[in-house]
Structure formats: C-alpha cells, structure tokens
C-alpha cells in the first residue's frame, strides 16, 4: 500500500506538471495572437509575423532564469566590490583587451575623433559584455522575448523588445542570426533589439550594422550608444582617491533620490567640484591634477578604509549601459588597464 501511495503521488505530480505545461503553451499561443495585432499596428509586416509566430513555443527555462534574478530590496546586504573586480578586471581580460586595442587602433582613433568616446572605453565594454566576442549567447531571441513578455512579470520591458526583434527581421536581419542571452541581449556589445534599431552603426561602410561578428560595427555602435547617453569628451569617468582619516561623511549624504536605479545612486555622495573635493582632503591616488571645475561624487564601494572613487558625469553614462556600480566601476578600471 505504501509503495502504491508513493507511486500514485509521483503520477499525480507528473500529471500536474504536464497539465501546467499544456496550460502555459495554450496561454502562450493565445498571447501571441494579441501581440500580432499590436505588432501590425506598430508597423511590422504581416509576412514577418506569419513567418515567425508559428515557429515559437513557450520556453520555461527563460522564465526560471528571470525569476532567479536578485531582488532590489534596500534591506539586503551589499556584497563587497573587491571579489567582483578580481573576476572582471583580471589579467586574462586585460591582456586580451590590450591585444584588441592594438589591433583596432586605426578604427578606434577614428571613432574617438568623431564621437569623443575614448578608445579604451569602447574596448572595455566589448570585453566586459562578451569577453571580446568569445561568448554572445545561444538562446533564440524571438522565443525568449515572447515567453518573458507572456509570463508578465516584466511585460512592459519584454513585449516591446519582442516587437523590435520582428522589426529587425523586417529590416533584413536573418532569422538564424537572432541568438543571444536569455533576456534578449545579443551580439558583441549585447544590445537589446530596441537599442540595435536605434543606435547600431555601420563602422566599415558596407551598409550593414553587423554587431554579431564585425569589430568595426561593434565599436562604432558602442561609441554611438555612449554619445547618445551624453558622454562628455575630455572628462575622465572617475579615478581612485585617498580619503583622509576622520573624514566627515555625514555632510555628503545625497539630498535627493534618483527615480532610476535608486539603490545604485543612493551609494553616491552629493555632487561637488573636484576643487572642493581637494579642499576636503580627497585626492587622486595617481597624483594627477584634474580640472577643478568638473563635478564628481564620491563612492566607497567596500566602505571606509578601502579604495574610494570620485565619479564624474561620464560614470553615469556607463551606468546607462548597465545600472550597477560594480559593472560601471569594472568597465572604467578595465579601460584604464587596457590603455596603460
């Protein structure tokens, strides 16, 4: 009897799982019919809709991965930056970055002259996102984005990106090229479809913005993203500083809360000019003298006593690419090492 009960329970679990899967697939297919209407209204050709939507099935794996993403609770502890830096600004990534930097110098210099975005920043984004193109993801983008939109938790993000993917096909991007991360980012710079449509650039004059395998197009597209986000030519992203002992951090508490990524920005101090920071005893570790008029904020990612950084408005441009202090710091530090 005990064996029977155990086996019956297992059978019920399997049946329930199969039923849930069937419900998900049925609901997903019904959802796609609604998306088709919205895609047509947004200018997607009927031929594209007819060629793509019938090929799509629900992908429970991407939903599982999305639900595993860390939350944004302000009460959870912030991990230390040092271990993250050790993984992302490591010797191998620096070495490969310097090799890529030397190989692309002609293109990089031309793009920097046109946009003002430093050569090393372009290389660092490429290196940080896909380790210079070594891994770009193998999830089917239309299937992943449609599934995440159907699931609903972040439909406002994923449904427009799914429709943007259909628009990419309308523009002639081959269907089999649309591979990327589970969350819809793709190519060497890991653009989302809407970003590709808006900001991807042809860097070598062949008429195609190929960010999947073309270095010139990739670097031109990254620079265009940064230019569009407000990069200021001639300003550093930031630099490591020495903070004097006994420094009164209380007077630097931010006065306002950013509506975008508040937990990221609440770790930054008030804005002060570099001249004001110097008068407070906060000085660059590299000994350089920067423009006193430039505005900057202070961050101590691992707390008082560990390395601190002054961050300019260009740091916030890096945050526009990925709203994470650890990410932006690592991009800036990798860029510095690549150019060294």
GROMACS .gro file of C-alpha atoms in nm:
model
  340
    1UNK     CA    1   0.000   0.000   0.000
    2UNK     CA    2   0.285   0.239   0.088
    3UNK     CA    3   0.453   0.171  -0.250
    4UNK     CA    4   0.120   0.229  -0.421
    5UNK     CA    5   0.067   0.564  -0.245
    6UNK     CA    6   0.420   0.676  -0.335
    7UNK     CA    7   0.378   0.579  -0.697
    8UNK     CA    8   0.035   0.740  -0.715
    9UNK     CA    9   0.173   1.065  -0.571
   10UNK     CA   10   0.451   1.068  -0.828
   11UNK     CA   11   0.198   1.007  -1.105
   12UNK     CA   12  -0.015   1.297  -0.978
   13UNK     CA   13   0.291   1.525  -0.976
   14UNK     CA   14   0.380   1.429  -1.330
   15UNK     CA   15   0.022   1.478  -1.444
   16UNK     CA   16   0.003   1.818  -1.274
   17UNK     CA   17   0.330   1.922  -1.434
   18UNK     CA   18   0.214   1.814  -1.778
   19UNK     CA   19  -0.115   1.997  -1.727
   20UNK     CA   20   0.062   2.316  -1.621
   21UNK     CA   21   0.293   2.292  -1.920
   22UNK     CA   22  -0.001   2.246  -2.153
   23UNK     CA   23  -0.176   2.547  -1.996
   24UNK     CA   24   0.136   2.759  -2.039
   25UNK     CA   25   0.167   2.661  -2.404
   26UNK     CA   26  -0.202   2.724  -2.469
   27UNK     CA   27  -0.191   3.059  -2.294
   28UNK     CA   28   0.131   3.150  -2.475
   29UNK     CA   29  -0.019   3.081  -2.818
   30UNK     CA   30  -0.326   3.289  -2.732
   31UNK     CA   31  -0.099   3.570  -2.615
   32UNK     CA   32   0.090   3.564  -2.945
   33UNK     CA   33  -0.231   3.637  -3.133
   34UNK     CA   34  -0.271   3.956  -2.932
   35UNK     CA   35   0.091   4.052  -2.989
   36UNK     CA   36   0.042   4.003  -3.361
   37UNK     CA   37  -0.227   4.271  -3.359
   38UNK     CA   38  -0.002   4.513  -3.169
   39UNK     CA   39   0.297   4.437  -3.392
   40UNK     CA   40   0.095   4.509  -3.708
   41UNK     CA   41  -0.022   4.837  -3.556
   42UNK     CA   42   0.343   4.920  -3.487
   43UNK     CA   43   0.441   4.871  -3.850
   44UNK     CA   44   0.564   4.510  -3.859
   45UNK     CA   45   0.489   4.344  -4.194
   46UNK     CA   46   0.232   4.065  -4.196
   47UNK     CA   47   0.478   3.841  -4.382
   48UNK     CA   48   0.722   3.867  -4.091
   49UNK     CA   49   0.452   3.791  -3.836
   50UNK     CA   50   0.340   3.489  -4.037
   51UNK     CA   51   0.695   3.358  -4.071
   52UNK     CA   52   0.795   3.395  -3.705
   53UNK     CA   53   0.499   3.349  -3.470
   54UNK     CA   54   0.402   2.996  -3.581
   55UNK     CA   55   0.757   2.878  -3.503
   56UNK     CA   56   0.751   2.993  -3.138
   57UNK     CA   57   0.684   2.779  -2.833
   58UNK     CA   58   0.684   2.862  -2.464
   59UNK     CA   59   1.029   2.835  -2.302
   60UNK     CA   60   1.004   2.766  -1.927
   61UNK     CA   61   1.382   2.791  -1.887
   62UNK     CA   62   1.396   3.166  -1.952
   63UNK     CA   63   1.114   3.224  -1.701
   64UNK     CA   64   1.308   3.024  -1.444
   65UNK     CA   65   1.622   3.229  -1.511
   66UNK     CA   66   1.431   3.556  -1.489
   67UNK     CA   67   1.281   3.463  -1.153
   68UNK     CA   68   1.628   3.380  -1.020
   69UNK     CA   69   1.744   3.738  -1.068
   70UNK     CA   70   1.834   3.909  -0.740
   71UNK     CA   71   1.579   4.144  -0.592
   72UNK     CA   72   1.628   4.512  -0.519
   73UNK     CA   73   1.536   4.517  -0.151
   74UNK     CA   74   1.713   4.804   0.024
   75UNK     CA   75   1.745   4.590   0.338
   76UNK     CA   76   1.964   4.319   0.185
   77UNK     CA   77   2.339   4.350   0.235
   78UNK     CA   78   2.553   4.486  -0.048
   79UNK     CA   79   2.838   4.246  -0.133
   80UNK     CA   80   3.198   4.360  -0.148
   81UNK     CA   81   3.331   4.503  -0.473
   82UNK     CA   82   3.682   4.355  -0.447
   83UNK     CA   83   3.583   3.995  -0.541
   84UNK     CA   84   3.378   4.122  -0.837
   85UNK     CA   85   3.668   4.335  -0.956
   86UNK     CA   86   3.905   4.037  -0.929
   87UNK     CA   87   3.680   3.836  -1.164
   88UNK     CA   88   3.610   4.111  -1.418
   89UNK     CA   89   3.932   4.311  -1.425
   90UNK     CA   90   4.158   4.008  -1.428
   91UNK     CA   91   4.490   3.951  -1.603
   92UNK     CA   92   4.339   3.748  -1.889
   93UNK     CA   93   4.074   4.009  -1.971
   94UNK     CA   94   4.328   4.291  -1.951
   95UNK     CA   95   4.572   4.105  -2.178
   96UNK     CA   96   4.306   4.027  -2.437
   97UNK     CA   97   4.185   4.385  -2.416
   98UNK     CA   98   4.530   4.524  -2.488
   99UNK     CA   99   4.563   4.290  -2.785
  100UNK     CA  100   4.225   4.403  -2.921
  101UNK     CA  101   4.317   4.764  -2.852
  102UNK     CA  102   4.638   4.741  -3.055
  103UNK     CA  103   4.467   4.553  -3.339
  104UNK     CA  104   4.186   4.809  -3.370
  105UNK     CA  105   4.378   5.132  -3.306
  106UNK     CA  106   4.312   5.280  -3.650
  107UNK     CA  107   3.938   5.227  -3.623
  108UNK     CA  108   3.924   5.325  -3.258
  109UNK     CA  109   4.108   5.652  -3.314
  110UNK     CA  110   3.874   5.748  -3.598
  111UNK     CA  111   3.565   5.672  -3.390
  112UNK     CA  112   3.700   5.867  -3.093
  113UNK     CA  113   3.768   6.170  -3.316
  114UNK     CA  114   3.409   6.155  -3.440
  115UNK     CA  115   3.229   6.087  -3.111
  116UNK     CA  116   3.463   6.189  -2.829
  117UNK     CA  117   3.420   5.848  -2.666
  118UNK     CA  118   3.764   5.716  -2.557
  119UNK     CA  119   3.905   5.419  -2.743
  120UNK     CA  120   3.965   5.223  -2.423
  121UNK     CA  121   3.604   5.266  -2.306
  122UNK     CA  122   3.476   5.105  -2.628
  123UNK     CA  123   3.717   4.814  -2.582
  124UNK     CA  124   3.626   4.774  -2.213
  125UNK     CA  125   3.253   4.747  -2.288
  126UNK     CA  126   3.326   4.486  -2.555
  127UNK     CA  127   3.548   4.297  -2.312
  128UNK     CA  128   3.310   4.319  -2.019
  129UNK     CA  129   2.999   4.219  -2.212
  130UNK     CA  130   3.123   3.920  -2.413
  131UNK     CA  131   3.495   3.886  -2.334
  132UNK     CA  132   3.573   4.037  -2.676
  133UNK     CA  133   3.313   3.830  -2.857
  134UNK     CA  134   3.405   3.490  -2.715
  135UNK     CA  135   3.051   3.423  -2.591
  136UNK     CA  136   2.736   3.603  -2.705
  137UNK     CA  137   2.460   3.359  -2.602
  138UNK     CA  138   2.268   3.087  -2.783
  139UNK     CA  139   1.905   3.145  -2.681
  140UNK     CA  140   1.659   3.206  -2.964
  141UNK     CA  141   1.571   3.575  -2.918
  142UNK     CA  142   1.212   3.579  -3.051
  143UNK     CA  143   1.120   3.273  -2.844
  144UNK     CA  144   1.286   3.406  -2.527
  145UNK     CA  145   1.141   3.756  -2.551
  146UNK     CA  146   0.793   3.636  -2.639
  147UNK     CA  147   0.799   3.393  -2.345
  148UNK     CA  148   0.915   3.660  -2.099
  149UNK     CA  149   0.652   3.901  -2.227
  150UNK     CA  150   0.380   3.638  -2.191
  151UNK     CA  151   0.491   3.550  -1.836
  152UNK     CA  152   0.401   3.907  -1.748
  153UNK     CA  153   0.629   3.999  -1.461
  154UNK     CA  154   0.819   4.245  -1.682
  155UNK     CA  155   0.590   4.260  -1.984
  156UNK     CA  156   0.638   4.637  -2.020
  157UNK     CA  157   1.006   4.566  -2.096
  158UNK     CA  158   0.991   4.244  -2.293
  159UNK     CA  159   0.691   4.289  -2.522
  160UNK     CA  160   0.834   4.599  -2.695
  161UNK     CA  161   1.166   4.417  -2.729
  162UNK     CA  162   0.992   4.121  -2.893
  163UNK     CA  163   0.821   4.355  -3.140
  164UNK     CA  164   1.156   4.525  -3.201
  165UNK     CA  165   1.300   4.183  -3.288
  166UNK     CA  166   1.030   4.142  -3.553
  167UNK     CA  167   1.126   4.484  -3.688
  168UNK     CA  168   1.488   4.367  -3.715
  169UNK     CA  169   1.370   4.082  -3.935
  170UNK     CA  170   1.172   4.336  -4.139
  171UNK     CA  171   1.499   4.525  -4.190
  172UNK     CA  172   1.665   4.217  -4.328
  173UNK     CA  173   1.842   4.066  -4.027
  174UNK     CA  174   1.844   3.688  -4.090
  175UNK     CA  175   1.624   3.490  -3.852
  176UNK     CA  176   1.906   3.247  -3.772
  177UNK     CA  177   2.128   3.534  -3.655
  178UNK     CA  178   1.888   3.621  -3.373
  179UNK     CA  179   2.065   3.438  -3.092
  180UNK     CA  180   2.169   3.588  -2.760
  181UNK     CA  181   2.123   3.587  -2.387
  182UNK     CA  182   1.811   3.451  -2.222
  183UNK     CA  183   1.698   3.810  -2.157
  184UNK     CA  184   1.728   3.923  -2.519
  185UNK     CA  185   2.070   4.090  -2.539
  186UNK     CA  186   2.284   3.991  -2.836
  187UNK     CA  187   2.599   4.048  -3.036
  188UNK     CA  188   2.942   4.163  -2.924
  189UNK     CA  189   2.804   4.463  -2.727
  190UNK     CA  190   2.493   4.278  -2.602
  191UNK     CA  191   2.240   4.529  -2.730
  192UNK     CA  192   1.867   4.478  -2.684
  193UNK     CA  193   1.665   4.481  -3.008
  194UNK     CA  194   1.528   4.833  -2.950
  195UNK     CA  195   1.881   4.963  -2.892
  196UNK     CA  196   2.002   4.793  -3.209
  197UNK     CA  197   1.728   4.958  -3.413
  198UNK     CA  198   1.803   5.299  -3.264
  199UNK     CA  199   2.179   5.309  -3.218
  200UNK     CA  200   2.363   5.032  -3.405
  201UNK     CA  201   2.601   5.175  -3.665
  202UNK     CA  202   2.787   5.061  -3.976
  203UNK     CA  203   3.152   5.114  -3.891
  204UNK     CA  204   3.319   4.989  -4.209
  205UNK     CA  205   3.099   5.133  -4.482
  206UNK     CA  206   2.944   4.812  -4.614
  207UNK     CA  207   2.591   4.929  -4.538
  208UNK     CA  208   2.527   4.672  -4.262
  209UNK     CA  209   2.537   4.721  -3.884
  210UNK     CA  210   2.679   4.378  -3.803
  211UNK     CA  211   2.740   4.369  -3.427
  212UNK     CA  212   2.750   3.987  -3.427
  213UNK     CA  213   3.091   3.939  -3.585
  214UNK     CA  214   3.223   4.272  -3.713
  215UNK     CA  215   3.460   4.461  -3.483
  216UNK     CA  216   3.430   4.793  -3.668
  217UNK     CA  217   3.050   4.792  -3.647
  218UNK     CA  218   3.061   4.683  -3.284
  219UNK     CA  219   3.295   4.961  -3.172
  220UNK     CA  220   3.110   5.227  -3.372
  221UNK     CA  221   2.781   5.112  -3.220
  222UNK     CA  222   2.916   5.119  -2.863
  223UNK     CA  223   3.052   5.470  -2.917
  224UNK     CA  224   2.720   5.585  -3.063
  225UNK     CA  225   2.541   5.450  -2.757
  226UNK     CA  226   2.769   5.646  -2.525
  227UNK     CA  227   2.743   5.961  -2.736
  228UNK     CA  228   2.363   5.934  -2.729
  229UNK     CA  229   2.371   5.883  -2.349
  230UNK     CA  230   2.563   6.209  -2.301
  231UNK     CA  231   2.934   6.126  -2.286
  232UNK     CA  232   3.142   6.441  -2.232
  233UNK     CA  233   3.462   6.444  -2.432
  234UNK     CA  234   3.779   6.513  -2.235
  235UNK     CA  235   3.642   6.413  -1.894
  236UNK     CA  236   3.754   6.101  -1.708
  237UNK     CA  237   3.493   5.852  -1.594
  238UNK     CA  238   3.643   5.872  -1.247
  239UNK     CA  239   3.954   5.773  -1.054
  240UNK     CA  240   4.064   5.617  -0.727
  241UNK     CA  241   4.117   5.861  -0.441
  242UNK     CA  242   4.261   5.871  -0.092
  243UNK     CA  243   4.012   5.978   0.173
  244UNK     CA  244   4.166   6.133   0.488
  245UNK     CA  245   4.115   5.963   0.822
  246UNK     CA  246   3.841   6.122   1.027
  247UNK     CA  247   3.662   6.240   0.711
  248UNK     CA  248   3.305   6.351   0.794
  249UNK     CA  249   3.088   6.155   0.553
  250UNK     CA  250   2.764   6.273   0.709
  251UNK     CA  251   2.776   6.610   0.535
  252UNK     CA  252   2.785   6.436   0.196
  253UNK     CA  253   2.464   6.233   0.224
  254UNK     CA  254   2.267   6.269  -0.102
  255UNK     CA  255   1.983   6.521  -0.079
  256UNK     CA  256   1.756   6.353  -0.333
  257UNK     CA  257   1.669   6.003  -0.451
  258UNK     CA  258   1.714   5.911  -0.816
  259UNK     CA  259   1.395   5.778  -0.983
  260UNK     CA  260   1.612   5.540  -1.188
  261UNK     CA  261   1.808   5.266  -1.011
  262UNK     CA  262   1.774   5.434  -0.670
  263UNK     CA  263   1.976   5.171  -0.485
  264UNK     CA  264   2.270   5.231  -0.719
  265UNK     CA  265   2.267   5.607  -0.681
  266UNK     CA  266   2.199   5.616  -0.309
  267UNK     CA  267   2.555   5.491  -0.259
  268UNK     CA  268   2.690   5.810  -0.419
  269UNK     CA  269   2.760   6.126  -0.223
  270UNK     CA  270   2.644   6.476  -0.308
  271UNK     CA  271   2.799   6.637  -0.615
  272UNK     CA  272   3.100   6.860  -0.550
  273UNK     CA  273   3.359   7.008  -0.782
  274UNK     CA  274   3.698   6.838  -0.792
  275UNK     CA  275   3.838   7.157  -0.643
  276UNK     CA  276   3.601   7.126  -0.348
  277UNK     CA  277   3.694   6.761  -0.302
  278UNK     CA  278   4.060   6.853  -0.294
  279UNK     CA  279   3.991   7.117  -0.030
  280UNK     CA  280   3.828   6.844   0.178
  281UNK     CA  281   4.146   6.635   0.153
  282UNK     CA  282   4.014   6.383  -0.104
  283UNK     CA  283   4.298   6.347  -0.355
  284UNK     CA  284   4.365   6.129  -0.664
  285UNK     CA  285   4.582   5.825  -0.594
  286UNK     CA  286   4.756   5.866  -0.930
  287UNK     CA  287   4.880   6.213  -0.833
  288UNK     CA  288   4.731   6.382  -1.139
  289UNK     CA  289   4.571   6.725  -1.132
  290UNK     CA  290   4.225   6.717  -1.287
  291UNK     CA  291   4.006   7.010  -1.390
  292UNK     CA  292   3.885   7.172  -1.067
  293UNK     CA  293   3.552   7.268  -1.226
  294UNK     CA  294   3.444   6.911  -1.306
  295UNK     CA  295   3.161   6.784  -1.085
  296UNK     CA  296   3.202   6.447  -0.914
  297UNK     CA  297   3.051   6.224  -0.649
  298UNK     CA  298   3.229   6.001  -0.401
  299UNK     CA  299   3.171   5.627  -0.365
  300UNK     CA  300   3.336   5.387  -0.123
  301UNK     CA  301   3.216   5.051  -0.257
  302UNK     CA  302   3.379   4.847   0.020
  303UNK     CA  303   3.334   5.105   0.294
  304UNK     CA  304   3.570   5.343   0.473
  305UNK     CA  305   3.933   5.236   0.468
  306UNK     CA  306   3.910   5.057   0.132
  307UNK     CA  307   3.963   5.211  -0.211
  308UNK     CA  308   3.730   5.503  -0.283
  309UNK     CA  309   3.650   5.668  -0.616
  310UNK     CA  310   3.542   6.009  -0.741
  311UNK     CA  311   3.294   5.967  -1.026
  312UNK     CA  312   3.207   6.220  -1.295
  313UNK     CA  313   2.901   6.253  -1.516
  314UNK     CA  314   3.064   6.011  -1.760
  315UNK     CA  315   3.039   5.739  -1.496
  316UNK     CA  316   2.664   5.786  -1.509
  317UNK     CA  317   2.681   5.730  -1.884
  318UNK     CA  318   2.839   5.389  -1.816
  319UNK     CA  319   2.556   5.323  -1.569
  320UNK     CA  320   2.312   5.393  -1.852
  321UNK     CA  321   2.456   5.084  -2.024
  322UNK     CA  322   2.411   4.869  -1.713
  323UNK     CA  323   2.277   5.018  -1.393
  324UNK     CA  324   2.521   4.859  -1.150
  325UNK     CA  325   2.801   5.030  -0.960
  326UNK     CA  326   3.013   4.716  -0.974
  327UNK     CA  327   2.965   4.693  -1.351
  328UNK     CA  328   3.044   5.059  -1.416
  329UNK     CA  329   3.347   5.063  -1.187
  330UNK     CA  330   3.484   4.750  -1.354
  331UNK     CA  331   3.434   4.894  -1.703
  332UNK     CA  332   3.620   5.210  -1.605
  333UNK     CA  333   3.902   5.022  -1.436
  334UNK     CA  334   3.935   4.776  -1.727
  335UNK     CA  335   3.951   5.070  -1.968
  336UNK     CA  336   4.232   5.225  -1.764
  337UNK     CA  337   4.427   4.900  -1.768
  338UNK     CA  338   4.375   4.846  -2.142
  339UNK     CA  339   4.513   5.192  -2.220
  340UNK     CA  340   4.803   5.166  -1.975
   0.00000   0.00000   0.00000
